[in-house]
CSV table of C-alpha atoms in Angstrom, one decimal:
chain,number,residue,atom,x,y,z
E,1,MET,CA,-18.0,1.6,-7.4
E,2,GLU,CA,-15.5,-0.4,-9.4
E,3,VAL,CA,-12.3,-0.7,-7.3
E,4,LEU,CA,-9.0,-2.2,-8.1
E,5,VAL,CA,-6.6,-2.9,-5.2
E,6,ALA,CA,-3.3,-3.4,-6.9
E,7,CYS,CA,-0.4,-5.3,-5.3
E,8,GLU,CA,-2.6,-6.8,-2.7
E,9,TYR,CA,-2.6,-10.6,-2.0
E,10,SER,CA,-4.2,-10.4,1.4
E,11,GLY,CA,-7.6,-9.2,0.3
E,12,THR,CA,-7.9,-6.9,3.3
E,13,VAL,CA,-8.6,-3.7,1.5
E,14,ARG,CA,-10.6,-5.5,-1.2
E,15,ASP,CA,-12.9,-7.1,1.3
E,16,ALA,CA,-13.4,-3.9,3.3
E,17,PHE,CA,-14.8,-2.3,0.1
E,18,ARG,CA,-16.8,-5.4,-0.7
E,19,ALA,CA,-18.3,-5.3,2.8
E,20,LEU,CA,-19.8,-1.9,1.9
E,21,GLY,CA,-21.2,-3.1,-1.4
E,22,HIS,CA,-18.5,-2.1,-3.8
E,23,ASP,CA,-17.3,-4.2,-6.8
E,24,ALA,CA,-13.7,-4.5,-5.6
E,25,VAL,CA,-11.0,-6.8,-6.9
E,26,SER,CA,-7.5,-7.4,-5.7
E,27,CYS,CA,-4.5,-8.0,-8.0
E,28,ASP,CA,-1.1,-9.4,-7.3
E,29,LEU,CA,1.5,-11.7,-8.8
E,30,LEU,CA,0.8,-13.9,-5.8
E,31,PRO,CA,-2.5,-15.8,-5.3
E,32,THR,CA,-4.9,-14.2,-2.8
E,33,ASP,CA,-4.7,-15.4,0.9
E,34,VAL,CA,-8.5,-15.1,1.2
E,35,ALA,CA,-11.0,-16.3,-1.3
E,36,GLY,CA,-12.6,-13.5,-3.3
E,37,PRO,CA,-12.3,-11.6,-6.6
E,38,HIS,CA,-8.6,-11.6,-7.4
E,39,ILE,CA,-6.5,-11.2,-10.5
E,40,GLN,CA,-3.3,-13.1,-10.2
E,41,GLY,CA,-1.0,-11.3,-12.6
E,42,ASP,CA,0.6,-8.0,-13.5
E,43,CYS,CA,-1.1,-5.0,-11.9
E,44,ILE,CA,-0.1,-2.9,-15.0
E,45,ASP,CA,-2.3,-5.1,-17.2
E,46,ALA,CA,-5.1,-4.9,-14.6
E,47,ILE,CA,-5.0,-1.1,-14.5
E,48,CYS,CA,-5.2,-0.9,-18.3
E,49,SER,CA,-7.9,-3.6,-18.6
E,50,LYS,CA,-10.9,-1.5,-18.0
E,51,ALA,CA,-12.2,1.8,-16.6
E,52,TRP,CA,-11.9,1.8,-12.8
E,53,ASP,CA,-13.7,4.3,-10.5
E,54,LEU,CA,-10.9,4.0,-7.9
E,55,ILE,CA,-7.4,2.4,-7.9
E,56,ILE,CA,-5.6,1.8,-4.6
E,57,MET,CA,-2.0,0.5,-4.9
E,58,HIS,CA,0.4,-1.1,-2.5
E,59,PRO,CA,3.6,-1.4,-4.5
E,60,PRO,CA,6.4,-3.5,-3.0
E,61,CYS,CA,8.4,-1.5,-0.5
E,62,THR,CA,11.4,-3.6,0.2
E,63,ALA,CA,13.8,-1.6,-1.9
E,64,LEU,CA,12.0,1.7,-1.3
E,65,ALA,CA,11.8,1.8,2.5
E,66,VAL,CA,14.4,3.7,4.4
E,67,SER,CA,14.6,0.7,6.7
E,68,GLY,CA,16.5,-1.0,3.9
E,69,ASN,CA,19.2,1.6,3.5
E,70,ARG,CA,21.7,-0.8,4.9
E,71,TRP,CA,21.3,-3.0,1.8
E,72,TYR,CA,19.8,-0.6,-0.8
E,73,GLY,CA,21.4,2.7,0.0
E,74,LYS,CA,24.0,4.5,-2.2
E,75,GLY,CA,27.1,2.4,-2.4
E,76,MET,CA,25.4,-0.7,-1.1
E,77,PRO,CA,25.2,-4.0,-2.9
E,78,LYS,CA,21.5,-3.7,-3.8
E,79,HIS,CA,21.4,0.0,-4.7
E,80,ALA,CA,20.7,-0.7,-8.4
E,81,GLU,CA,17.6,-2.6,-7.3
E,82,ARG,CA,16.4,0.5,-5.4
E,83,ILE,CA,16.9,2.7,-8.5
E,84,GLN,CA,14.8,0.2,-10.5
E,85,ALA,CA,12.1,0.1,-7.8
E,86,ILE,CA,11.9,3.9,-7.7
E,87,GLU,CA,11.5,4.1,-11.5
E,88,TRP,CA,8.9,1.2,-11.6
E,89,THR,CA,6.8,2.7,-8.7
E,90,ARG,CA,6.9,6.2,-10.3
E,91,ASN,CA,5.8,4.8,-13.6
E,92,LEU,CA,3.0,2.8,-11.9
E,93,TRP,CA,1.8,6.0,-10.1
E,94,LEU,CA,1.8,7.9,-13.5
E,95,LEU,CA,0.0,5.1,-15.3
E,96,ALA,CA,-2.8,4.8,-12.7
E,97,ARG,CA,-3.3,8.5,-12.7
E,98,GLN,CA,-3.7,8.4,-16.5
E,99,HIS,CA,-6.4,5.7,-16.3
E,100,CYS,CA,-8.4,6.8,-13.2
E,101,ASP,CA,-9.4,10.1,-11.6
E,102,LEU,CA,-9.3,8.6,-8.0
E,103,VAL,CA,-6.0,7.0,-7.1
E,104,ALA,CA,-4.3,6.2,-3.9
E,105,MET,CA,-0.8,4.7,-3.4
E,106,GLU,CA,0.5,3.5,0.0
E,107,ASN,CA,4.1,3.0,1.0
E,108,PRO,CA,6.1,3.3,4.2
E,109,VAL,CA,8.6,6.1,4.8
E,110,GLY,CA,11.0,5.7,1.9
E,111,VAL,CA,13.0,7.2,-0.9
E,112,LEU,CA,10.5,8.0,-3.5
E,113,PRO,CA,11.4,11.4,-5.1
E,114,PHE,CA,7.8,12.7,-4.8
E,115,SER,CA,6.2,13.4,-1.5
E,116,PRO,CA,3.1,11.7,-0.1
E,117,SER,CA,-0.1,13.7,0.4
E,118,GLN,CA,-0.2,12.6,4.0
E,119,TYR,CA,1.3,10.2,6.6
E,120,ILE,CA,-0.9,7.9,8.7
E,121,GLN,CA,-0.2,5.6,11.6
E,122,PRO,CA,-2.1,2.4,12.6
E,123,TRP,CA,-2.8,3.8,16.1
E,124,GLN,CA,-5.0,6.4,14.4
E,125,PHE,CA,-7.3,3.6,13.2
E,126,GLY,CA,-7.7,1.3,16.2
E,127,HIS,CA,-4.4,-0.5,16.3
E,128,GLY,CA,-1.8,0.2,19.0
E,129,GLU,CA,1.0,-0.1,16.5
E,130,THR,CA,3.6,2.3,15.0
E,131,LYS,CA,4.2,2.1,11.3
E,132,LYS,CA,4.4,5.5,9.6
E,133,THR,CA,2.9,5.1,6.2
E,134,GLY,CA,2.6,7.6,3.3
E,135,LEU,CA,-0.4,8.0,1.1
E,136,TRP,CA,-0.1,9.6,-2.3
E,137,LEU,CA,-3.6,10.8,-3.4
E,138,GLN,CA,-5.1,12.0,-6.6
E,139,GLY,CA,-8.7,13.2,-6.4
E,140,LEU,CA,-9.2,11.8,-2.9
E,141,PRO,CA,-9.3,13.6,0.4
E,142,ASP,CA,-6.8,12.8,3.2
E,143,LEU,CA,-7.8,9.8,5.3
E,144,VAL,CA,-9.3,10.9,8.5
E,145,PRO,CA,-8.4,9.0,11.7
E,146,THR,CA,-11.3,6.9,12.9
E,147,ASN,CA,-10.2,5.5,16.3
E,148,ILE,CA,-7.1,6.9,18.0
E,149,VAL,CA,-5.9,4.4,20.6
E,150,ASP,CA,-3.2,4.4,23.2
E,151,GLY,CA,0.0,2.4,22.8
E,152,ARG,CA,2.8,2.8,20.4
E,153,ASP,CA,3.8,-0.9,20.0
E,154,GLN,CA,6.5,-1.6,17.4
E,155,ARG,CA,5.6,-5.3,17.1
E,156,ILE,CA,5.6,-5.2,13.3
E,157,TRP,CA,8.9,-3.3,13.1
E,158,LYS,CA,10.6,-5.7,15.6
E,159,LEU,CA,9.4,-9.0,14.1
E,160,PRO,CA,12.2,-11.6,14.2
E,161,PRO,CA,13.4,-13.1,10.9
E,162,SER,CA,11.1,-15.8,9.5
E,163,ASP,CA,9.9,-17.0,6.1
E,164,ASP,CA,6.7,-15.0,6.3
E,165,ARG,CA,8.1,-11.8,8.0
E,166,TRP,CA,7.7,-9.8,4.7
E,167,LYS,CA,4.1,-11.0,4.4
E,168,ILE,CA,3.2,-10.0,7.9
E,169,ARG,CA,4.8,-6.6,7.6
E,170,SER,CA,3.2,-5.8,4.3
E,171,LYS,CA,-0.4,-6.6,5.3
E,172,THR,CA,-2.7,-3.5,5.6
E,173,PHE,CA,-4.2,-3.0,9.1
E,174,GLN,CA,-7.9,-3.8,9.2
E,175,GLY,CA,-8.8,-0.4,10.6
E,176,ILE,CA,-7.0,1.4,7.8
E,177,ALA,CA,-8.7,-0.7,5.2
E,178,GLU,CA,-12.1,0.0,6.7
E,179,ALA,CA,-11.3,3.7,6.8
E,180,MET,CA,-10.3,3.7,3.1
E,181,ALA,CA,-13.6,1.9,2.2
E,182,SER,CA,-15.9,4.0,4.3
E,183,GLN,CA,-14.3,7.4,3.4
E,184,TRP,CA,-13.1,6.9,-0.2
E,185,GLY,CA,-15.9,4.6,-1.1
E,186,ALA,CA,-18.5,7.3,-0.2
E,187,PHE,CA,-16.5,10.1,-1.9
């Protein structure tokens, strides 16, 4: 299966698919954190570059997440950035759906004007963390939990300020990446 993982610099989802024999490539404006097939550039160009069997997207959530309402909410200084982010993400979703029959988009609880197909939590996939995340799906089944564990740690949510906080918070949990690869890669 030819898989594009758009807006991913970590290689986590890409490598989960590659581990199962798929031809997966990540794409991001940033270089990849882990060596592997990676397109450093605009994900829109990558989506349009060829016929993909599956596209999984992780668009930037900073302006979209409800956790940013204090800065991006109506009447706040960065509200115009939120409006632009909503429009860009909506257009990305529509573009991917035009170019591929199987599309997934991931984003935390946010302000997108269209509802996700399902919400998942890391603790459903072997990580004792809480981070409610929406999945928008076209042509794909809901992701089925693989390893429900105890604990509802909010370590990711409560990370102190740092230069790489955004990077740590945006990385896909390994158990979720493996579930995507095993369930959607076999679909």
